[in-house]
Short mmCIF file of C-alpha atoms in Angstrom, two decimals:
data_model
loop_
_atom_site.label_atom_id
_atom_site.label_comp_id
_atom_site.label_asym_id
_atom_site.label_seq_id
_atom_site.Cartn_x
_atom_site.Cartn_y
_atom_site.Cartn_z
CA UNK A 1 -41.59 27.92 -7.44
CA UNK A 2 -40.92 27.89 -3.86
CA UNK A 3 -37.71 29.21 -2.57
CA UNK A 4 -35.46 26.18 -1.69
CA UNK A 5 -34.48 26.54 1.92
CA UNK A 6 -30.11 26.96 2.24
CA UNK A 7 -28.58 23.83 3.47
CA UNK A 8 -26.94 23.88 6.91
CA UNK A 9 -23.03 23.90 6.84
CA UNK A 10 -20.56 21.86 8.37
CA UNK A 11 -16.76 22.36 8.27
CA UNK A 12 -13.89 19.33 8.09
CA UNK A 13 -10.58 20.34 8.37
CA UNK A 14 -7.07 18.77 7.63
CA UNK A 15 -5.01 20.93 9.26
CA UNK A 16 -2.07 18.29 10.18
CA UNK A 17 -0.29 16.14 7.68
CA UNK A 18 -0.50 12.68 8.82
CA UNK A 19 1.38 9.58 7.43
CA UNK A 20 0.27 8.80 4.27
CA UNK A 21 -1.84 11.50 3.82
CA UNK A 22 -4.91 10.41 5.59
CA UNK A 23 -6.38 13.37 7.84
CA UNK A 24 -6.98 14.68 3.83
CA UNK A 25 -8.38 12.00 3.08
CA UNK A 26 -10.43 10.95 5.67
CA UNK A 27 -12.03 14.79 5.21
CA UNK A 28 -13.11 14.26 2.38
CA UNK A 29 -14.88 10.93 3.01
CA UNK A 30 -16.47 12.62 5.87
CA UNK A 31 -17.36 15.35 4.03
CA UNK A 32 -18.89 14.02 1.40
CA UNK A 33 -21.03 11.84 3.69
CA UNK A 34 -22.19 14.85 5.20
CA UNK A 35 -23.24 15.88 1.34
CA UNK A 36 -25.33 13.17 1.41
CA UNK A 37 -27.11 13.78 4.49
CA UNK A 38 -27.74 16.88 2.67
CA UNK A 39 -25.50 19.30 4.47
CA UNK A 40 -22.84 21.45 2.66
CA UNK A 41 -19.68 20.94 3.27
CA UNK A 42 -16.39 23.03 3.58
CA UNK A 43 -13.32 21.57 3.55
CA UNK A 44 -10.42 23.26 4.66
CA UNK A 45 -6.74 22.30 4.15
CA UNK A 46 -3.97 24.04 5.94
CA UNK A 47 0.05 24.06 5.62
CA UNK A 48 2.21 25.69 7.30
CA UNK A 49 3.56 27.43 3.90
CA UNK A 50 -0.16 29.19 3.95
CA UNK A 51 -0.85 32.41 5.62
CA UNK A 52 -3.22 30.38 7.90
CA UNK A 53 -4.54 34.07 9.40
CA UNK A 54 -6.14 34.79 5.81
CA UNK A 55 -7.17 31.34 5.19
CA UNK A 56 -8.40 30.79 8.88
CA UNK A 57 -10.67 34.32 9.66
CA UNK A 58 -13.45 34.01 6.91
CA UNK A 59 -14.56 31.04 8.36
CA UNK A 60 -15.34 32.89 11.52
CA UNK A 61 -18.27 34.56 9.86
CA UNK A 62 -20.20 31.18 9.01
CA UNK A 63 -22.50 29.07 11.05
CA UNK A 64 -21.58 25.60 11.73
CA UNK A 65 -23.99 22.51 12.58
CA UNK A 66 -20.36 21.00 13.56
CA UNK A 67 -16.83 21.30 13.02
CA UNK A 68 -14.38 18.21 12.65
CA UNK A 69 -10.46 17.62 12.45
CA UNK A 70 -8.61 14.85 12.72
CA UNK A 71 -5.53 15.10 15.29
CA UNK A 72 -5.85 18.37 15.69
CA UNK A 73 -3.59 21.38 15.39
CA UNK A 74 -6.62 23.96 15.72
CA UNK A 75 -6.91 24.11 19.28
CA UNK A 76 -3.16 25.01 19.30
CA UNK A 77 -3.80 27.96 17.02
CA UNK A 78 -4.95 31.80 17.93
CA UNK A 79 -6.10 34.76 17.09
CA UNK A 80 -3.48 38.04 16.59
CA UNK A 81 -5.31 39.04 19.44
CA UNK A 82 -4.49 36.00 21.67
CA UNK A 83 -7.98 34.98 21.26
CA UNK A 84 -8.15 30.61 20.78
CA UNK A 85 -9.00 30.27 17.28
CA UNK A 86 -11.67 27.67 17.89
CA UNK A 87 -13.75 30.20 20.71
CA UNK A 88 -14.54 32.53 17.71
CA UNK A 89 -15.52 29.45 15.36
CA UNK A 90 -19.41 29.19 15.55
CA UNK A 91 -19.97 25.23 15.82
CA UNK A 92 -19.19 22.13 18.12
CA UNK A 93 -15.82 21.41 17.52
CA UNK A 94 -14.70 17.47 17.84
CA UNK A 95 -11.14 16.38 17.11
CA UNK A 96 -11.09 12.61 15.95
CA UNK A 97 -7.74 12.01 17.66
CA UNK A 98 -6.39 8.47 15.34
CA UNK A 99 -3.61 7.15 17.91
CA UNK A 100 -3.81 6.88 22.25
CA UNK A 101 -4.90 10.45 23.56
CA UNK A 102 -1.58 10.79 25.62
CA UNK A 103 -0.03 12.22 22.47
CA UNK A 104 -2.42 15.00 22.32
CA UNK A 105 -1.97 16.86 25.66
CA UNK A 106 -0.88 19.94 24.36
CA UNK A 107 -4.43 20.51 22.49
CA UNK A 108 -6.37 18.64 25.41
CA UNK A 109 -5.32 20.82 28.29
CA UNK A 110 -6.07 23.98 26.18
CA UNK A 111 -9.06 24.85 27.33
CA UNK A 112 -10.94 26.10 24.28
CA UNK A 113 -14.67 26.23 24.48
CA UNK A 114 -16.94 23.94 22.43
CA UNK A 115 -13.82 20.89 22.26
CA UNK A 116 -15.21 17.53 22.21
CA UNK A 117 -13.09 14.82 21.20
CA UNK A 118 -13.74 11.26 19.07
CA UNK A 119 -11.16 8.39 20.06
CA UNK A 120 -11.02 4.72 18.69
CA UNK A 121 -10.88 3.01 21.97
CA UNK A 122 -13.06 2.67 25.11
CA UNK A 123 -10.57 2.48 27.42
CA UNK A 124 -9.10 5.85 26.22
CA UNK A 125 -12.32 6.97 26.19
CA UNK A 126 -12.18 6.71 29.85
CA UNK A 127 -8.41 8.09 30.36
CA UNK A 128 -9.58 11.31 28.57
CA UNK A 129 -12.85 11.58 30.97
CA UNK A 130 -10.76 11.20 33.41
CA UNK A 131 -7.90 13.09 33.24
CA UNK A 132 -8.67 15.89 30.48
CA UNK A 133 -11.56 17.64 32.46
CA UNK A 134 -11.33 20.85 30.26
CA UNK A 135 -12.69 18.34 27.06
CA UNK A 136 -16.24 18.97 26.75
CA UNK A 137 -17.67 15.42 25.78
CA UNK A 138 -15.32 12.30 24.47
CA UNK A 139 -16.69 9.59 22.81
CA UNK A 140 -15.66 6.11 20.89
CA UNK A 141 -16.07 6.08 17.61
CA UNK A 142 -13.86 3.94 14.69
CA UNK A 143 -13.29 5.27 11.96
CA UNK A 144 -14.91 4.21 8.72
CA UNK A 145 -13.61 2.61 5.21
CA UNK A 146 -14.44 2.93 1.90
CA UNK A 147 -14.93 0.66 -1.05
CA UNK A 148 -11.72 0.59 -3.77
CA UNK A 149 -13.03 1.12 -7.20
CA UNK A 150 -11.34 -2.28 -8.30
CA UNK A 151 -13.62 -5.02 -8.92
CA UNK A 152 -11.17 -7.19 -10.94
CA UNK A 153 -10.95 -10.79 -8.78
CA UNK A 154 -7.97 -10.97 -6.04
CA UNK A 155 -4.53 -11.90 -7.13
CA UNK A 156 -3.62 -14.98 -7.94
CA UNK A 157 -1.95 -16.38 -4.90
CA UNK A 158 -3.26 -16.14 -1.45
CA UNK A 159 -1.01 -14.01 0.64
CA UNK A 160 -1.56 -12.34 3.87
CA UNK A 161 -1.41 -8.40 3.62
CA UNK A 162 -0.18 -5.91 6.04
CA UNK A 163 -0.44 -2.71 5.66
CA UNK A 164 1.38 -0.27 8.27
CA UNK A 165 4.66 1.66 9.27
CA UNK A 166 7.27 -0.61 11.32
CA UNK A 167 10.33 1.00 13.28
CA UNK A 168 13.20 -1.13 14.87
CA UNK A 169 11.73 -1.95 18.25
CA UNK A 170 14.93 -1.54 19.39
CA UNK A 171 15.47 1.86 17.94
CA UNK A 172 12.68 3.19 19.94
CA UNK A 173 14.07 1.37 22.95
CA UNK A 174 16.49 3.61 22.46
CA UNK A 175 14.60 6.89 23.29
CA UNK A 176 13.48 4.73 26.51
CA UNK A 177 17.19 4.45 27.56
CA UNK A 178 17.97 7.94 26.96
CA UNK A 179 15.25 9.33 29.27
CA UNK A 180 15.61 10.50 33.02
CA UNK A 181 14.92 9.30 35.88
CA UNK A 182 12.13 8.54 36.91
CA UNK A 183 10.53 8.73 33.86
CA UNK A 184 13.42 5.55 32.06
CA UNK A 185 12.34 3.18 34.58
CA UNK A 186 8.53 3.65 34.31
CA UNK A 187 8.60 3.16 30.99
CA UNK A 188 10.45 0.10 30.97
CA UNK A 189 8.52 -1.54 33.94
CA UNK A 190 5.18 -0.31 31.74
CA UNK A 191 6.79 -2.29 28.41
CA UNK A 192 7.47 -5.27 30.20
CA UNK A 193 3.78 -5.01 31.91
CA UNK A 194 2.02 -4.70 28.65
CA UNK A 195 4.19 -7.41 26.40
CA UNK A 196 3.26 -9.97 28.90
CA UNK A 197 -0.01 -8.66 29.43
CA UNK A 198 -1.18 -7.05 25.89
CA UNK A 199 -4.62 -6.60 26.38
CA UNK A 200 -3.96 -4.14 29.69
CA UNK A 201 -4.60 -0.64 28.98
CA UNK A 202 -1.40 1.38 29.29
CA UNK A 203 -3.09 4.05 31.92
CA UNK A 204 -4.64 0.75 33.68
CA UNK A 205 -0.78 -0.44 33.63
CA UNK A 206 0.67 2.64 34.90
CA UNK A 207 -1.87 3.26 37.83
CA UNK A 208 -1.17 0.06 39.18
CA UNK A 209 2.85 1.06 38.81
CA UNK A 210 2.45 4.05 41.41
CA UNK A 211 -0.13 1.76 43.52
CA UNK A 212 3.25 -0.72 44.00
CA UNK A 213 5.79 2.10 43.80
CA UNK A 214 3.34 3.97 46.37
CA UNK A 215 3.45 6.91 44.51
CA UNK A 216 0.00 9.08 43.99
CA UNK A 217 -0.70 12.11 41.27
CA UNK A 218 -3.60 14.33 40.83
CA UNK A 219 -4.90 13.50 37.63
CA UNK A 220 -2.97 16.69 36.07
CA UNK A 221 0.57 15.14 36.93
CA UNK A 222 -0.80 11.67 35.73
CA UNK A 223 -1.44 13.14 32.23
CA UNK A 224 2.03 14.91 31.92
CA UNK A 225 4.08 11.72 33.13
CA UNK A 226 1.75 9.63 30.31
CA UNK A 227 2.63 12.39 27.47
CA UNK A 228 6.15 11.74 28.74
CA UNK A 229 6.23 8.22 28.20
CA UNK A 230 4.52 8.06 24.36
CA UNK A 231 7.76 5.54 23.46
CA UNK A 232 6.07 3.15 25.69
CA UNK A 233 3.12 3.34 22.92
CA UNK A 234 5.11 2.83 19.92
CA UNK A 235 7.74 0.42 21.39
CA UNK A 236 4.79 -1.73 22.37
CA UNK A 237 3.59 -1.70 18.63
CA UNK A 238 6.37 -2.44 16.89
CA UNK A 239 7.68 -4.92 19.62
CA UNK A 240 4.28 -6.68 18.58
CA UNK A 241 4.48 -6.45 14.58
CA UNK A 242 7.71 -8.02 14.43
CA UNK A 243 6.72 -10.37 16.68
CA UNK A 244 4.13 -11.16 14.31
CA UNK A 245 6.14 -10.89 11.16
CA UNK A 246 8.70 -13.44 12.49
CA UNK A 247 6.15 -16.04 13.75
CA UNK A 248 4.47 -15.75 10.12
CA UNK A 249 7.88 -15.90 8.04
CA UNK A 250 9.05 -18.91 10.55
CA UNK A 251 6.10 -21.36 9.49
CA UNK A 252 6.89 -20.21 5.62
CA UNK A 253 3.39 -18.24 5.41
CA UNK A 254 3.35 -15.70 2.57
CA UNK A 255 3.35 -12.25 3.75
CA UNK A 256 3.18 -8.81 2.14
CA UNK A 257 4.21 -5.72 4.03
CA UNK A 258 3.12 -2.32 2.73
CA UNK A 259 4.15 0.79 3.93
CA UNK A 260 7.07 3.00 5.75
CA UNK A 261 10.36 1.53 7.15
CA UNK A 262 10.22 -2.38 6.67
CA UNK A 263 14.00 -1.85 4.74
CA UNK A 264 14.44 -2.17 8.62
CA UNK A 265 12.90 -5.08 9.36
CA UNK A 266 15.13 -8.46 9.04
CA UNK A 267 14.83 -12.35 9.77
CA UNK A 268 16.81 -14.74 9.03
CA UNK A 269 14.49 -16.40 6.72
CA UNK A 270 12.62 -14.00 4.05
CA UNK A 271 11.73 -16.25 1.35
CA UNK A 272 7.78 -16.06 1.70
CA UNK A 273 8.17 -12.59 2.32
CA UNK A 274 7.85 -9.39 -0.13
CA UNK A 275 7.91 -5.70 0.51
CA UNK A 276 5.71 -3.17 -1.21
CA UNK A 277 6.13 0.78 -1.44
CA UNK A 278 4.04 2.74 0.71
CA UNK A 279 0.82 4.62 -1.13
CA UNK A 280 -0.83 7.57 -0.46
CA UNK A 281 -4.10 6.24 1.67
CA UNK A 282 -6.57 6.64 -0.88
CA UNK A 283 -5.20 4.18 -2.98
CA UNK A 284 -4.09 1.67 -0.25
CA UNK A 285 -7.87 0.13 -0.61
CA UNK A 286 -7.04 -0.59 -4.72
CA UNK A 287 -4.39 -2.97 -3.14
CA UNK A 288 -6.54 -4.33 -0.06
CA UNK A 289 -9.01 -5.15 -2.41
CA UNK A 290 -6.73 -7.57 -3.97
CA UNK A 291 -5.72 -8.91 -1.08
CA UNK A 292 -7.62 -12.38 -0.08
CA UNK A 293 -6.33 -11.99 3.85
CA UNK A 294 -5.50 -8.99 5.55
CA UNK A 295 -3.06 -8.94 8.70
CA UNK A 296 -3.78 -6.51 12.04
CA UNK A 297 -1.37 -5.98 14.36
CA UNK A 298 -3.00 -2.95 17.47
CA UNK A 299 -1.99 -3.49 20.58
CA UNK A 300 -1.97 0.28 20.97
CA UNK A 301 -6.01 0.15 20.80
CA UNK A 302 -7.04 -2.84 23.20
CA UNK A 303 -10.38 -1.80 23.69
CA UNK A 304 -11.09 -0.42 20.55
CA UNK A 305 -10.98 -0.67 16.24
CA UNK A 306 -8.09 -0.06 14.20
CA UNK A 307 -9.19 0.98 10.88
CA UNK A 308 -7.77 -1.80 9.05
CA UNK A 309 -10.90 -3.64 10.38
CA UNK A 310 -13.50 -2.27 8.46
CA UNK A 311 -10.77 -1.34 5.53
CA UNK A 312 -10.70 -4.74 5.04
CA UNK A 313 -14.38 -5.55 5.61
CA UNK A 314 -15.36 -2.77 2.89
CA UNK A 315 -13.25 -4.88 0.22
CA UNK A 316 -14.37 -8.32 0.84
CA UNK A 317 -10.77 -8.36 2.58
CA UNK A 318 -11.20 -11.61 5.12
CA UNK A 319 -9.38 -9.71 8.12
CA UNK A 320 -7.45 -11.38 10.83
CA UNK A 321 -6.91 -9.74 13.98
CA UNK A 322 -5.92 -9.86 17.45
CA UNK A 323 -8.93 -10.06 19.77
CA UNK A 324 -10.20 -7.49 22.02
CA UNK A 325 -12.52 -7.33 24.41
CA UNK A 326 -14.35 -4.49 22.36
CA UNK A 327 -13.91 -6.25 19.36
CA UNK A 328 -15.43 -9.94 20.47
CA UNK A 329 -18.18 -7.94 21.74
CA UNK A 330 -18.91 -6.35 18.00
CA UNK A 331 -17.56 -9.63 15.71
CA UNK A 332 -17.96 -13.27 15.99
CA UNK A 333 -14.85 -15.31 15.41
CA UNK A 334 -15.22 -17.10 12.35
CA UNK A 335 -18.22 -15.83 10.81
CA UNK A 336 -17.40 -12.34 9.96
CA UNK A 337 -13.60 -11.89 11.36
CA UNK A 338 -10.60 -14.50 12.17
CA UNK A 339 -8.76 -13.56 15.21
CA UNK A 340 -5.70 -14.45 17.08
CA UNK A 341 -4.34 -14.03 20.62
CA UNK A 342 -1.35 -11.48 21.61
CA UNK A 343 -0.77 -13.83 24.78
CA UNK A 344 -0.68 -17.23 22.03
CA UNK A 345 1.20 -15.75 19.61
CA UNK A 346 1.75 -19.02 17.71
CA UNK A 347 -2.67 -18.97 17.42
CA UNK A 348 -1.44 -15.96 14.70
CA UNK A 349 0.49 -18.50 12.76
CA UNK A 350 -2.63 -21.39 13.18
CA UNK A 351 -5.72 -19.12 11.84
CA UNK A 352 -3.10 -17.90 8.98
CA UNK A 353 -2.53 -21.45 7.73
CA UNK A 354 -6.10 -22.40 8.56
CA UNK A 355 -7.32 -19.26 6.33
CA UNK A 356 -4.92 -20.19 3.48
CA UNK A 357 -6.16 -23.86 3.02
CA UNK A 358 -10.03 -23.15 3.46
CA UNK A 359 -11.33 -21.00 0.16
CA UNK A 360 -15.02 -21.72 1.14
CA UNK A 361 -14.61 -20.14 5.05
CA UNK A 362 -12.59 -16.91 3.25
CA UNK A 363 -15.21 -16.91 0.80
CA UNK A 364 -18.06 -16.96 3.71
CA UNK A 365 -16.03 -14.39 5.96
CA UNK A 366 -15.57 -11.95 3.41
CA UNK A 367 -18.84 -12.01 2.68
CA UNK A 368 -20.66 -11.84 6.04
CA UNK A 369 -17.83 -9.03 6.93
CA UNK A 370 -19.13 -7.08 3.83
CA UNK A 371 -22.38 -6.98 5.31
CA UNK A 372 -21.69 -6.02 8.39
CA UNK A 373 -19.52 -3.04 7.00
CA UNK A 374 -22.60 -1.81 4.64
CA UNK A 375 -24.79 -2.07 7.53
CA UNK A 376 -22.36 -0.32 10.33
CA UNK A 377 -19.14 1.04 9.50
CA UNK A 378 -19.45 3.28 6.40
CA UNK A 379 -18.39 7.40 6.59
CA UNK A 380 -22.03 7.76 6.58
CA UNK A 381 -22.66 6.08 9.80
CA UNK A 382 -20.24 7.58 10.92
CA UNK A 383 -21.33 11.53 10.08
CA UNK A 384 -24.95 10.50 11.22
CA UNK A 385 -23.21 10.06 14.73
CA UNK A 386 -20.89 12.92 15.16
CA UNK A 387 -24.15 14.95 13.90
CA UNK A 388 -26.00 13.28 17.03
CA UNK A 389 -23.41 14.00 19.27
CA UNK A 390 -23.37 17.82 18.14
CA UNK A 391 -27.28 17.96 18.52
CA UNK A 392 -27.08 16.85 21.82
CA UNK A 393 -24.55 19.64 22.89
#
């Protein structure tokens, strides 16, 4: 028989604990779409109750066709020696950073060789060409779905589901308030920018700040004063998810929330809405599968996918959305998506109510969004890219 030639390797890491344990989770999707392009592939978990030194150094004698992580602690992490762990590791490293790039500064100004990173909008795309000129390559990329193993029917009554994390817009506020000067006022004049204009990127909105306030930055100073302003980010969300929630609950729509810290979310009128514990993320698809409508709220990626798109898309899931430019570009309105406007936030309220009252159109967008999933958005797409990218370093 003839010898069977050894399959290349390629090594996915989890080496931060992310809400709901996805980074673990999305490894192992990745992985095992790497299987079936017929590589082997490691998986390596790390806490920081391990002796990460013993678990870390055997890897350093294997040969990777490419190394992946998802918001990364590795390029943090060295050697006894001093040495950056990742300039010993023998493959193209990319770090699939899942929220805006101005949290990860710290591992994007490192300066380890062979860092490439994978981001889920355009426009940040851009901001880390721009400003983070040690990064090797960046490039857009969503991140896939996968199919529940459910295939009972959807629940009985037809309620719109949103799954995510909510935080008291005005606790966050809070941590705006508390800042210094200069950095308070920035971020307040960069909230109010991007609430009445939602679809502005927040480095777009913050360049045009120190145009008006006549203030200029090399492009390192502009990165630390971004980093320094990450409530702006996550005031912006949760500013827009209530928002959302309250315009939903107002017209009597039937909502489910699923996920962290809606005991702090109020309104004054909750009868068409119910709360649902939070699940680890690998079994959040069991319950979008059941869903007939699912709810996204990103105005933290404008130019980009959250993955509650294609989540919803894998599982038949009709998904209603607010529109992007990146988005209109990929999904036609009412054929395989339902979106509403951030700037018309009573449009939200409209497609809901037109979506609950038309079975055949959920039926047909389900359907045509299924599709279109199979076809473009599955892990395996999404390894057979990253591998492309890596060949072409």
């Amino acid at each position: 028989m003839p010898e069977q030639r050894q399959r290349e390797k390629v090594l996915i890491f989890s080496s931060r604990e992310i809400c709901y344990s996805s980074s673990n989770f999305f490894a192992y999707q990745l992985g095992a779409a790497f299987e079936e392009l017929g590589f082997t592939a490691d998986i390596c978990e790390l806490s920081p109750e391990e002796d990460l030194d013993a678990k870390l150094e055997p890897l350093l004698g294997e040969t990777y066709r490419v190394v992946v992580d998802f918001n990364s602690m590795l390029p943090r992490m060295e050697l006894e020696d001093g040495t950056p762990y990742l300039d010993k590791l023998n493959g193209p490293f990319f770090d699939y950073i899942l929220d805006h790039p101005l949290f990860h500064y710290t591992g994007l100004t490192s300066g380890v060789k062979n860092l490439h990173a994978l981001v889920l909008d355009e426009a940040q795309a851009a901001y880390v060409k721009k400003y983070y000129s040690k990064v090797g390559s960046v490039h857009m990329l969503p991140l896939g779905a996968t199919k529940a193993l459910y295939e009972g029917e959807k629940e009985r009554e037809c309620r719109i589901l949103f799954p995510g994390t909510y935080d008291s817009p005005e606790a966050v506020y809070e941590i705006v308030t508390s800042s210094p000067e200069p950095i308070c006022s920035m971020m307040k004049c960069l909230i109010e920018r991007r609430i009445e204009e939602p679809l502005v990127p927040m480095e777009e909105a913050f360049r045009e700040e120190l145009v008006a306030e006549e203030v200029e930055l090399t492009p390192e100073q502009f990165a630390v004063f971004m980093n320094s302003m990450y409530a702006v980010d996550a005031y912006v969300r949760d500013y827009f998810r209530k928002e959302a929630l309250d315009r939903l609950l107002a017209g009597g729509i039937p909502v489910t929330v699923m996920g962290e810290g809606w005991s702090k979310y109020s309104y004054k009128d909750e009868h068409s809405l119910r709360r649902e514990r939070s699940v680890p993320f690998g079994l959040s698809f069991e319950r979008i599968a059941k869903a007939h409508i699912l709810l996204n709220v990103s105005p933290i990626f404008n130019r980009g996918m959250h993955d509650r798109i294609p989540a919803g898309m894998a599982n038949r899931t009709v998904v209603l959305t607010d529109e992007n430019p990146y988005l209109a570009s990929m999904f036609a309105e009412g054929k395989e998506i339902s979106f509403y406007s951030l700037e018309r936030m009573e449009s939200l309220t409209e497609q809901a109510e037109r979506l609950l009252t038309e079975k055949d159109l959920r039926t047909e967008i389900a359907e045509n969004a299924y599709q279109v999933f199979e076809t473009h958005h599955t892990w395996k797409h999404r390894a057979k890219q990253i591998l492309a990218w890596a060949n072409s370093e």
